């Protein structure tokens, strides 16, 4: 991203920034608006915020809408993306001054990998956080899957409502058919992704933890539906349908959908023990960073050249991991970093340092 | 808040689908400024539509009489039925001038969250229409979304034992478009529903 312009976005009434390639650091105390900048860059990539689920908080108080204008260069080609965030309505998105009929069409223009303090939840938190990690990466690599995931979730809500009503179940077979069709597509995409991620996560973990340890990490997708070895999408669909048939009496009794991608777990382990509950704080951070770095590797291999966003993450790490992370991200095409304290960012990460103070961004001397 | 009847009008308009408070206010003031004859005509039409329009006894399309224009037309093919969710879908299919059969309007789609089950739709009446064996083909033209797909699947399961030809509308790329502008979901569906090209 070479230019970022914000109008009434979060704390910024108006801001214009020129971003060079390589490392760029934004330093400022908490509440000054550093994270808002990375949030805006992330929004261009995903059309969502990593901090809030709704768009209303993104619009500056008192303003009617927010605008994010950005110039994204890939290779020789530059694209101008303009997003108008409208509260309670669909956004208006223009690409190279042409209005897109659906904002979703913007996905794929820019890809980002965001590192944030909340990443620790991917290791220590609920399975939902790890499923979200997988699904976000799937969508970043193949935007079409955003539709599959949305359809799956919609069918799941409908089916669960039907089960909970404990009444007329005549349409349940049809909901099963629909759930299985979308679910098998999502599941097969996740399984293929985990196979690609496994060696990348192991390599990234070794690189982050370095000489400190040689403990092996494990990455296993634990599926709520028993699957035959090497099942393709059709075999997965058959297995899901069979499992739903087996579970039906219990599902009807409890009013929940008990099998499907929404019940699966990505089991991470360090030295043969599950990371969740057993890994130390340091190991957990190494693993969280390894997940993000693996995503960076995969997106880079797809020739998307992701922009790395490091939101206040150095403060969370010890000196050793800080230096390791700095070495690993430095070669990326563009790295945008925020920090409250300048000294937290390792000196190896050169590039311009901006100071952020009450919504003003200026080049530090 | 406005006084009395003006606010009543805004509130009434605001209950219509797709009309928010601001639109309701704009329409209300448009009506206030309009010619009294125009407003009287609008009011008369609103009352007439509720009094005169009924639903076709056979297909549940909107009608001015007991039967709709299509069901009372002897030139229409009685062996084919196109099943749609709403009357407006009949209008959409009619505009194509491709279909010469008759319709069946379900009155919605199966939607547990919205509290719509099979008995809330005109499904029993559809099955009854098929009973005498004169209909040989059924085209399921419900919306290409989750609820429409499930409704089509449910109907297909109900009808399967009757041995008719049942088809579902293809979903795919709009004609006259460029492949590169198609969104991924549409293009993905079009790939799934691809056809063999015979030489």
Coordinates of C-alpha atoms in Angstrom, one line a residue:
Chain A
X1 CA 0.0 0.0 0.0
X2 CA 1.6 3.3 -1.1
X3 CA -1.1 5.7 0.1
X4 CA -3.7 5.7 2.8
X5 CA -6.3 8.5 3.2
X6 CA -8.9 8.5 6.0
X7 CA -11.9 10.7 6.3
X8 CA -13.9 10.5 9.6
X9 CA -12.5 7.0 10.3
X10 CA -12.3 6.3 14.1
X11 CA -10.4 9.2 15.7
X12 CA -9.2 10.7 12.3
X13 CA -11.3 13.6 10.8
X14 CA -8.9 13.6 7.9
X15 CA -5.5 12.0 7.4
X16 CA -3.3 11.4 4.4
X17 CA -0.2 9.2 4.6
X18 CA 2.4 8.1 2.0
X19 CA 3.7 4.7 2.9
X20 CA 7.1 3.5 1.6
X21 CA 7.8 -0.2 1.0
X22 CA 9.6 -2.1 3.8
X23 CA 9.3 -1.4 7.5
X24 CA 7.2 1.5 8.7
X25 CA 6.7 2.1 12.5
X26 CA 4.1 4.2 14.3
X27 CA 4.9 5.1 17.8
X28 CA 2.5 6.7 20.3
X29 CA 1.0 6.2 23.7
X30 CA -2.2 4.2 24.1
X31 CA -5.4 5.8 22.8
X32 CA -3.6 8.1 20.3
X33 CA -4.9 6.3 17.2
X34 CA -2.0 4.0 16.1
X35 CA -4.1 0.8 15.9
X36 CA -6.8 2.7 14.0
X37 CA -4.3 3.0 11.1
X38 CA -3.6 -0.7 10.9
X39 CA -7.3 -1.4 11.3
X40 CA -8.0 0.8 8.2
X41 CA -5.3 -1.1 6.2
X42 CA -6.8 -4.4 7.4
X43 CA -10.3 -3.2 6.4
X44 CA -9.2 -2.7 2.8
X45 CA -8.0 -6.3 2.7
X46 CA -10.9 -8.0 4.5
X47 CA -13.8 -5.5 4.6
X48 CA -13.9 -6.0 8.3
X49 CA -12.2 -4.9 11.5
X50 CA -10.2 -7.1 13.6
X51 CA -11.4 -5.3 16.7
X52 CA -15.1 -5.0 16.3
X53 CA -17.7 -7.0 14.5
X54 CA -20.0 -4.1 13.4
X55 CA -19.0 -1.0 11.4
X56 CA -20.6 1.7 13.5
X57 CA -17.6 2.2 15.9
X58 CA -15.4 2.8 12.8
X59 CA -17.2 6.0 12.0
X60 CA -16.0 9.1 13.8
X61 CA -18.5 10.3 16.4
X62 CA -20.9 12.8 14.8
X63 CA -19.9 11.9 11.2
X64 CA -22.4 10.3 8.8
X65 CA -19.9 8.0 7.2
X66 CA -16.2 7.1 7.0
X67 CA -14.0 6.9 4.0
X68 CA -10.9 4.8 3.5
X69 CA -9.0 5.6 0.2
X70 CA -5.9 3.6 -0.6
X71 CA -3.5 3.0 -3.4
X72 CA -2.3 -0.6 -3.7
X73 CA 0.6 -1.4 -6.0
X74 CA 1.3 -5.0 -7.1
X75 CA 4.2 -5.4 -9.5
X76 CA 3.8 -2.7 -12.2
X77 CA 0.1 -2.1 -11.6
X78 CA -1.5 0.3 -9.2
X79 CA -5.1 0.2 -8.0
X80 CA -7.1 2.8 -6.3
X81 CA -9.6 1.5 -3.8
X82 CA -12.2 3.7 -2.1
X83 CA -14.4 2.4 0.6
X84 CA -17.3 4.4 2.0
X85 CA -18.5 2.9 5.3
X86 CA -22.2 3.6 5.8
X87 CA -23.8 2.8 9.1
X88 CA -26.6 0.2 8.9
X89 CA -26.2 -0.1 5.1
X90 CA -23.9 -1.9 2.6
X91 CA -20.7 -0.1 2.0
X92 CA -20.0 1.7 -1.3
X93 CA -16.8 0.5 -2.8
X94 CA -15.1 1.9 -5.9
X95 CA -12.1 0.3 -7.6
X96 CA -10.2 2.6 -10.0
X97 CA -13.2 4.9 -9.9
X98 CA -15.6 2.2 -11.0
X99 CA -18.3 1.3 -8.5
X100 CA -18.4 -2.4 -7.6
X101 CA -21.8 -3.9 -7.6
X102 CA -20.8 -5.9 -4.5
X103 CA -18.2 -4.7 -1.9
X104 CA -17.1 -8.4 -1.7
X105 CA -15.5 -8.0 -5.2
X106 CA -12.8 -6.0 -3.6
X107 CA -11.5 -9.0 -1.7
X108 CA -8.3 -10.3 -3.2
X109 CA -6.9 -6.9 -4.1
X110 CA -4.8 -6.7 -0.9
X111 CA -3.9 -9.4 1.5
X112 CA -2.6 -8.8 5.1
X113 CA -1.4 -10.8 8.0
X114 CA -2.1 -9.2 11.3
X115 CA -0.2 -9.9 14.5
X116 CA -1.9 -8.6 17.6
X117 CA -1.8 -9.2 21.4
X118 CA -5.1 -11.1 21.0
X119 CA -3.3 -13.8 19.0
X120 CA -2.4 -15.6 22.2
X121 CA -6.1 -16.6 22.2
X122 CA -5.4 -18.7 19.1
X123 CA -3.3 -21.0 21.4
X124 CA -4.9 -20.5 24.8
X125 CA -8.5 -19.7 23.9
X126 CA -11.6 -21.6 22.7
X127 CA -11.6 -23.8 19.5
X128 CA -13.6 -21.0 17.8
X129 CA -10.5 -18.8 17.7
X130 CA -8.5 -21.5 15.8
X131 CA -11.4 -22.2 13.4
X132 CA -11.5 -18.5 12.8
X133 CA -7.8 -18.4 12.0
X134 CA -8.3 -21.2 9.4
X135 CA -11.4 -19.6 7.9
X136 CA -9.9 -16.2 7.6
X137 CA -6.8 -17.7 5.8
X138 CA -9.1 -19.7 3.5
X139 CA -10.9 -16.5 2.5
X140 CA -7.7 -14.6 2.0
X141 CA -6.5 -17.2 -0.4
X142 CA -9.7 -17.9 -2.1
X143 CA -12.4 -15.2 -1.6
X144 CA -15.1 -17.5 -3.1
X145 CA -15.1 -19.4 0.2
X146 CA -16.5 -16.4 2.0
X147 CA -19.8 -17.3 0.3
X148 CA -19.5 -20.9 1.3
X149 CA -18.8 -20.1 4.9
X150 CA -21.7 -17.6 5.0
X151 CA -24.1 -20.2 3.5
X152 CA -22.9 -22.8 5.9
X153 CA -23.5 -20.6 8.9
X154 CA -27.0 -19.6 7.6
X155 CA -28.1 -23.2 7.1
X156 CA -26.7 -24.1 10.5
X157 CA -28.7 -21.4 12.2
X158 CA -31.9 -22.4 10.3
X159 CA -31.4 -26.1 11.1
X160 CA -30.6 -25.5 14.8
X161 CA -33.7 -23.3 15.0
X162 CA -35.8 -26.1 13.5
X163 CA -34.3 -28.6 16.0
X164 CA -34.9 -26.3 19.0
X165 CA -38.5 -25.8 18.0
X166 CA -39.0 -29.5 18.7
X167 CA -42.0 -29.6 16.4
X168 CA -42.4 -30.4 12.8
X169 CA -39.2 -32.1 11.5
X170 CA -40.4 -33.0 8.0
X171 CA -38.0 -30.6 6.4
X172 CA -34.9 -31.8 8.4
X173 CA -33.7 -34.1 5.7
X174 CA -33.6 -31.2 3.3
X175 CA -31.7 -29.0 5.8
X176 CA -29.3 -31.9 6.3
X177 CA -28.7 -32.1 2.6
X178 CA -27.9 -28.4 2.4
X179 CA -25.8 -28.4 5.5
X180 CA -23.7 -31.3 4.2
X181 CA -23.2 -29.7 0.8
X182 CA -21.8 -26.5 2.2
X183 CA -20.1 -28.2 5.1
X184 CA -18.3 -30.7 3.0
X185 CA -16.9 -27.9 0.8
X186 CA -15.7 -26.0 3.9
X187 CA -14.3 -29.1 5.5
X188 CA -12.4 -30.3 2.5
X189 CA -10.9 -26.8 2.1
X190 CA -9.9 -26.7 5.8
X191 CA -8.3 -30.2 5.6
X192 CA -6.2 -29.2 2.5
X193 CA -5.2 -26.0 4.3
X194 CA -4.1 -27.8 7.4
X195 CA -1.9 -30.1 5.3
X196 CA -0.2 -27.1 3.8
X197 CA 0.1 -25.3 7.1
X198 CA 1.6 -28.2 9.1
X199 CA 5.2 -28.0 7.8
X200 CA 5.1 -24.2 7.7
X201 CA 4.0 -23.9 11.3
X202 CA 6.6 -26.4 12.5
X203 CA 9.3 -24.5 10.6
X204 CA 8.1 -21.1 11.8
X205 CA 8.0 -22.4 15.4
X206 CA 11.5 -23.6 15.2
X207 CA 12.6 -20.3 13.7
X208 CA 10.9 -18.3 16.5
X209 CA 11.9 -20.5 19.4
X210 CA 15.3 -21.0 17.9
X211 CA 18.1 -22.5 19.9
X212 CA 16.0 -22.3 23.0
X213 CA 14.2 -25.5 22.2
X214 CA 13.9 -28.2 19.7
X215 CA 10.5 -29.5 20.9
X216 CA 8.4 -30.6 18.0
X217 CA 5.0 -29.0 17.4
X218 CA 2.0 -30.9 16.3
X219 CA -0.9 -29.6 14.2
X220 CA -3.9 -31.8 13.9
X221 CA -7.4 -31.2 12.6
X222 CA -9.8 -33.1 14.9
X223 CA -13.0 -33.5 13.0
X224 CA -16.4 -33.9 14.6
X225 CA -17.3 -36.3 11.8
X226 CA -15.3 -39.6 11.6
X227 CA -13.7 -39.4 8.1
X228 CA -12.1 -42.2 6.1
X229 CA -8.4 -41.7 5.2
X230 CA -7.9 -39.3 2.3
X231 CA -11.6 -38.6 1.8
X232 CA -12.5 -36.3 -1.1
X233 CA -15.4 -33.9 -1.0
X234 CA -18.0 -36.5 -2.0
X235 CA -16.7 -39.0 0.6
X236 CA -16.8 -36.2 3.3
X237 CA -20.4 -35.4 2.3
X238 CA -21.4 -39.0 2.7
X239 CA -19.6 -39.3 6.0
X240 CA -21.3 -36.2 7.3
X241 CA -24.7 -37.4 6.2
X242 CA -24.2 -40.8 7.9
X243 CA -23.0 -39.1 11.1
X244 CA -26.0 -36.7 11.2
X245 CA -28.3 -39.8 10.8
X246 CA -26.6 -41.5 13.8
X247 CA -26.7 -38.3 15.9
X248 CA -30.3 -37.4 15.0
X249 CA -32.0 -38.7 18.1
X250 CA -29.6 -36.9 20.4
X251 CA -29.8 -33.7 18.2
X252 CA -33.6 -33.7 18.4
X253 CA -33.4 -34.2 22.2
X254 CA -30.9 -31.5 22.8
X255 CA -31.9 -29.0 20.0
X256 CA -28.3 -28.6 18.6
X257 CA -26.4 -29.5 15.5
X258 CA -23.7 -31.8 16.9
X259 CA -21.5 -32.5 13.9
X260 CA -19.9 -30.4 11.2
X261 CA -17.1 -27.9 10.7
X262 CA -18.5 -25.6 13.5
X263 CA -17.7 -28.3 16.0
X264 CA -14.2 -29.2 14.8
X265 CA -11.0 -28.4 16.6
X266 CA -7.5 -27.6 15.4
X267 CA -5.3 -29.3 18.0
X268 CA -1.9 -27.6 18.5
X269 CA 0.6 -29.4 20.6
X270 CA 4.1 -28.7 21.9
X271 CA 6.4 -31.7 22.7
X272 CA 3.5 -34.1 22.4
X273 CA 1.2 -32.2 24.9
X274 CA -1.7 -30.0 23.9
X275 CA -0.6 -26.4 23.8
X276 CA -3.9 -25.3 25.3
X277 CA -3.5 -25.7 29.0
X278 CA 0.1 -27.1 29.0
X279 CA 2.3 -24.7 27.0
X280 CA 4.2 -22.1 28.9
X281 CA 3.6 -18.4 28.2
X282 CA 6.7 -18.2 26.1
X283 CA 5.8 -21.4 24.2
X284 CA 2.3 -20.1 23.6
X285 CA 3.6 -16.9 22.1
X286 CA 6.1 -18.8 19.9
X287 CA 3.2 -20.9 18.6
X288 CA 0.9 -17.9 18.1
X289 CA 3.6 -16.2 16.1
X290 CA 4.3 -19.4 14.1
X291 CA 0.6 -19.5 13.1
X292 CA 0.7 -16.0 11.7
X293 CA 4.1 -16.5 10.0
X294 CA 2.9 -19.7 8.4
X295 CA -0.1 -17.8 7.0
X296 CA 2.4 -15.2 5.7
X297 CA 4.4 -18.0 4.0
X298 CA 1.3 -19.5 2.3
X299 CA -0.1 -16.1 1.1
X300 CA 3.4 -15.2 -0.1
X301 CA 3.6 -18.5 -2.0
X302 CA 0.3 -17.7 -3.7
X303 CA 2.0 -14.6 -5.1
X304 CA -0.1 -12.2 -3.1
X305 CA 2.8 -10.6 -1.3
X306 CA 0.8 -9.9 1.9
X307 CA 1.4 -6.7 3.9
X308 CA 2.3 -7.6 7.5
X309 CA 0.6 -5.6 10.3
X310 CA 2.2 -5.9 13.7
X311 CA -0.1 -4.3 16.2
X312 CA 1.5 -3.6 19.6
X313 CA 3.0 -7.1 19.5
X314 CA 6.6 -6.5 20.5
X315 CA 5.6 -5.3 23.9
X316 CA 4.2 -8.8 24.6
X317 CA 7.5 -10.6 23.8
X318 CA 10.7 -11.2 25.5
X319 CA 14.0 -9.8 24.0
X320 CA 14.8 -13.1 22.4
X321 CA 11.5 -13.6 20.6
X322 CA 11.4 -9.9 19.6
X323 CA 14.7 -10.2 17.8
X324 CA 13.6 -13.5 16.1
X325 CA 10.4 -12.0 15.0
X326 CA 12.1 -8.9 13.6
X327 CA 14.5 -11.1 11.6
X328 CA 11.6 -13.1 10.2
X329 CA 9.4 -10.2 9.1
X330 CA 12.1 -7.9 7.9
X331 CA 12.3 -9.4 4.3
X332 CA 8.5 -8.8 3.7
X333 CA 7.6 -6.3 1.1
X334 CA 5.8 -4.1 3.6
X335 CA 5.6 -4.3 7.3
X336 CA 3.5 -1.8 9.3
X337 CA 4.2 -1.7 13.0
X338 CA 2.7 0.0 16.0
X339 CA 4.3 0.3 19.4
X340 CA 3.7 2.4 22.5
X341 CA 7.4 2.5 23.3
X342 CA 10.0 3.1 20.6
X343 CA 12.6 1.0 22.3
X344 CA 10.3 -2.1 22.1
X345 CA 10.8 -2.3 18.4
X346 CA 14.1 -4.0 17.7
X347 CA 16.7 -1.7 16.0
X348 CA 17.1 -4.3 13.2
X349 CA 13.8 -3.0 11.9
X350 CA 14.8 0.2 10.3
X351 CA 12.6 2.4 8.1
X352 CA 10.8 5.6 8.9
X353 CA 9.3 6.0 12.3
X354 CA 6.2 8.1 12.7
X355 CA 4.9 9.6 15.9
X356 CA 1.1 9.4 16.5
X357 CA -0.3 11.9 18.9
X358 CA -4.1 12.7 19.2
X359 CA -4.8 11.8 15.7
X360 CA -1.8 13.6 14.2
X361 CA 0.8 11.5 12.4
X362 CA 4.2 13.0 11.9
X363 CA 7.6 11.8 10.9
X364 CA 9.7 11.4 14.0
X365 CA 13.2 13.0 13.9
Chain B
X1 CA -42.2 14.0 16.4
X2 CA -44.8 15.7 14.3
X3 CA -48.3 16.6 15.4
X4 CA -51.2 14.2 15.2
X5 CA -52.1 12.8 11.8
X6 CA -48.8 13.7 10.1
X7 CA -46.9 11.5 12.6
X8 CA -49.6 8.8 12.1
X9 CA -48.9 8.9 8.4
X10 CA -45.1 8.6 8.9
X11 CA -45.6 5.7 11.3
X12 CA -47.9 3.9 8.9
X13 CA -45.5 4.4 5.9
X14 CA -42.6 3.3 8.1
X15 CA -44.2 -0.1 8.6
X16 CA -43.9 -0.8 4.9
X17 CA -41.0 -3.1 3.8
X18 CA -37.9 -1.3 2.7
X19 CA -39.0 2.1 4.1
X20 CA -37.0 3.5 7.0
X21 CA -38.0 6.5 9.1
X22 CA -36.3 9.0 6.8
X23 CA -38.0 7.7 3.7
X24 CA -41.3 7.6 5.5
X25 CA -40.9 11.3 6.4
X26 CA -40.0 12.2 2.8
X27 CA -43.0 10.3 1.4
X28 CA -45.3 11.8 4.0
X29 CA -44.3 15.4 3.0
X30 CA -44.6 14.5 -0.6
X31 CA -48.2 13.4 0.0
X32 CA -48.9 16.6 1.9
X33 CA -47.6 18.7 -1.0
X34 CA -49.4 16.7 -3.7
X35 CA -52.5 17.5 -5.6
X36 CA -55.6 16.4 -3.6
X37 CA -56.9 14.5 -6.7
X38 CA -53.7 12.4 -6.9
X39 CA -53.9 11.6 -3.2
X40 CA -57.5 10.6 -3.5
X41 CA -56.7 8.2 -6.4
X42 CA -53.8 6.6 -4.4
X43 CA -56.1 6.1 -1.4
X44 CA -58.9 4.6 -3.6
X45 CA -56.4 2.2 -5.2
X46 CA -55.1 1.1 -1.8
X47 CA -58.6 0.3 -0.7
X48 CA -59.5 -1.3 -4.1
X49 CA -56.5 -3.6 -4.0
X50 CA -57.6 -5.1 -0.7
X51 CA -61.2 -5.4 -1.8
X52 CA -60.9 -6.6 -5.3
X53 CA -57.7 -8.6 -5.5
X54 CA -57.9 -12.2 -4.5
X55 CA -55.7 -15.2 -4.9
X56 CA -56.2 -17.7 -7.7
X57 CA -58.0 -20.8 -6.5
X58 CA -55.7 -23.0 -8.5
X59 CA -52.2 -21.4 -8.4
X60 CA -52.4 -18.7 -5.6
X61 CA -51.2 -16.0 -8.0
X62 CA -52.9 -12.6 -7.5
X63 CA -56.1 -12.5 -9.5
X64 CA -59.0 -10.2 -10.2
X65 CA -61.4 -13.1 -10.3
X66 CA -61.6 -16.6 -8.8
X67 CA -59.0 -17.7 -11.4
X68 CA -56.0 -15.7 -12.4
X69 CA -55.4 -14.7 -16.0
X70 CA -53.0 -17.6 -16.6
X71 CA -55.0 -20.4 -15.1
X72 CA -58.1 -19.2 -17.1
X73 CA -56.2 -19.0 -20.4
X74 CA -57.0 -22.2 -22.4
X75 CA -53.9 -21.8 -24.6
X76 CA -51.6 -22.4 -21.6
X77 CA -50.0 -25.9 -21.4
X78 CA -51.6 -27.7 -18.5
X79 CA -49.0 -30.5 -18.3
X80 CA -46.2 -28.2 -17.0
X81 CA -46.1 -26.3 -13.7
X82 CA -43.5 -23.8 -12.7
X83 CA -43.3 -23.5 -8.9
X84 CA -42.3 -20.0 -7.6
X85 CA -42.2 -18.4 -4.1
X86 CA -44.1 -15.2 -4.8
X87 CA -46.5 -13.6 -7.4
X88 CA -43.7 -11.2 -8.4
X89 CA -41.7 -14.2 -9.5
X90 CA -44.6 -15.1 -11.9
X91 CA -44.2 -11.7 -13.5
X92 CA -40.5 -12.2 -13.8
X93 CA -40.8 -15.6 -15.6
X94 CA -43.7 -14.2 -17.8
X95 CA -41.4 -11.4 -19.0
X96 CA -39.2 -14.0 -20.6
X97 CA -42.1 -15.3 -22.8
X98 CA -40.3 -18.6 -22.7
X99 CA -42.7 -20.5 -20.5
X100 CA -46.1 -21.6 -21.8
X101 CA -47.2 -23.7 -18.8
X102 CA -48.9 -22.8 -15.6
X103 CA -47.7 -21.7 -12.2
X104 CA -47.9 -22.5 -8.6
X105 CA -47.2 -19.8 -6.1
X106 CA -46.0 -21.2 -2.7
X107 CA -46.3 -17.9 -0.8
X108 CA -42.7 -17.9 0.5
X109 CA -40.0 -20.4 1.3
X110 CA -39.3 -22.7 4.2
X111 CA -37.6 -20.7 6.9
X112 CA -37.5 -21.9 10.5
X113 CA -36.0 -18.7 11.8
X114 CA -38.9 -16.8 10.2
X115 CA -41.3 -19.4 11.5
X116 CA -42.3 -20.7 8.1
X117 CA -42.8 -24.4 7.8
X118 CA -44.3 -26.6 5.0
X119 CA -47.8 -26.1 6.2
X120 CA -47.5 -22.3 5.9
X121 CA -46.9 -22.7 2.2
X122 CA -49.3 -23.9 -0.5
X123 CA -47.6 -27.2 -0.7
X124 CA -50.5 -29.4 0.1
X125 CA -52.5 -27.7 -2.7
X126 CA -49.6 -28.3 -5.1
X127 CA -49.6 -32.1 -4.3
X128 CA -53.3 -32.1 -4.9
X129 CA -52.9 -30.5 -8.3
X130 CA -50.5 -33.3 -9.3
X131 CA -52.8 -36.1 -8.1
X132 CA -54.8 -36.6 -11.3
X133 CA -51.7 -37.3 -13.4
X134 CA -52.3 -34.7 -16.1
X135 CA -49.2 -32.8 -15.0
X136 CA -46.0 -34.4 -16.3
X137 CA -43.3 -31.9 -15.6
X138 CA -42.5 -29.6 -12.6
X139 CA -40.0 -26.8 -12.7
X140 CA -38.8 -25.6 -9.3
X141 CA -38.0 -22.0 -9.7
X142 CA -37.6 -21.0 -6.0
X143 CA -34.9 -18.4 -5.2
X144 CA -31.3 -19.4 -5.5
X145 CA -30.6 -18.8 -1.8
X146 CA -30.4 -21.2 1.2
X147 CA -34.1 -21.1 1.9
X148 CA -35.1 -21.4 -1.7
X149 CA -32.8 -24.4 -2.2
X150 CA -34.1 -26.2 0.8
X151 CA -37.7 -25.6 -0.3
X152 CA -36.9 -27.0 -3.7
X153 CA -35.2 -30.0 -2.1
X154 CA -38.2 -30.6 0.2
X155 CA -40.6 -30.4 -2.7
X156 CA -38.4 -32.8 -4.8
X157 CA -38.5 -35.3 -2.0
X158 CA -42.3 -35.1 -1.6
X159 CA -42.9 -35.4 -5.3
X160 CA -40.3 -38.1 -6.1
X161 CA -42.8 -41.0 -5.6
X162 CA -45.1 -39.5 -8.2
X163 CA -42.7 -40.1 -11.1
X164 CA -42.8 -36.7 -12.8
X165 CA -40.0 -34.9 -14.5
X166 CA -38.7 -32.5 -11.9
X167 CA -36.1 -29.8 -12.8
X168 CA -34.5 -26.9 -11.0
X169 CA -33.6 -23.6 -12.7
X170 CA -29.9 -23.4 -13.5
X171 CA -27.9 -20.8 -11.6
X172 CA -25.0 -19.3 -13.3
X173 CA -23.6 -16.5 -15.3
X174 CA -25.8 -13.6 -16.7
X175 CA -25.8 -13.4 -20.5
X176 CA -24.1 -10.4 -22.1
X177 CA -21.6 -10.2 -19.3
X178 CA -17.9 -10.6 -19.1
X179 CA -16.5 -13.6 -17.4
X180 CA -13.9 -11.4 -15.7
X181 CA -16.6 -9.3 -13.9
X182 CA -18.5 -12.3 -12.5
X183 CA -18.2 -12.7 -8.8
X184 CA -16.6 -15.8 -7.5
X185 CA -19.7 -17.4 -6.0
X186 CA -21.7 -17.1 -9.3
X187 CA -18.8 -18.3 -11.3
X188 CA -18.2 -21.2 -8.9
X189 CA -21.9 -22.2 -9.2
X190 CA -21.7 -21.9 -13.0
X191 CA -18.7 -24.3 -12.9
X192 CA -20.6 -26.8 -10.9
X193 CA -23.6 -26.7 -13.2
X194 CA -21.6 -26.8 -16.4
X195 CA -23.1 -28.7 -19.4
X196 CA -21.5 -30.9 -22.0
X197 CA -21.3 -29.3 -25.4
X198 CA -22.4 -31.6 -28.1
X199 CA -20.8 -31.2 -31.5

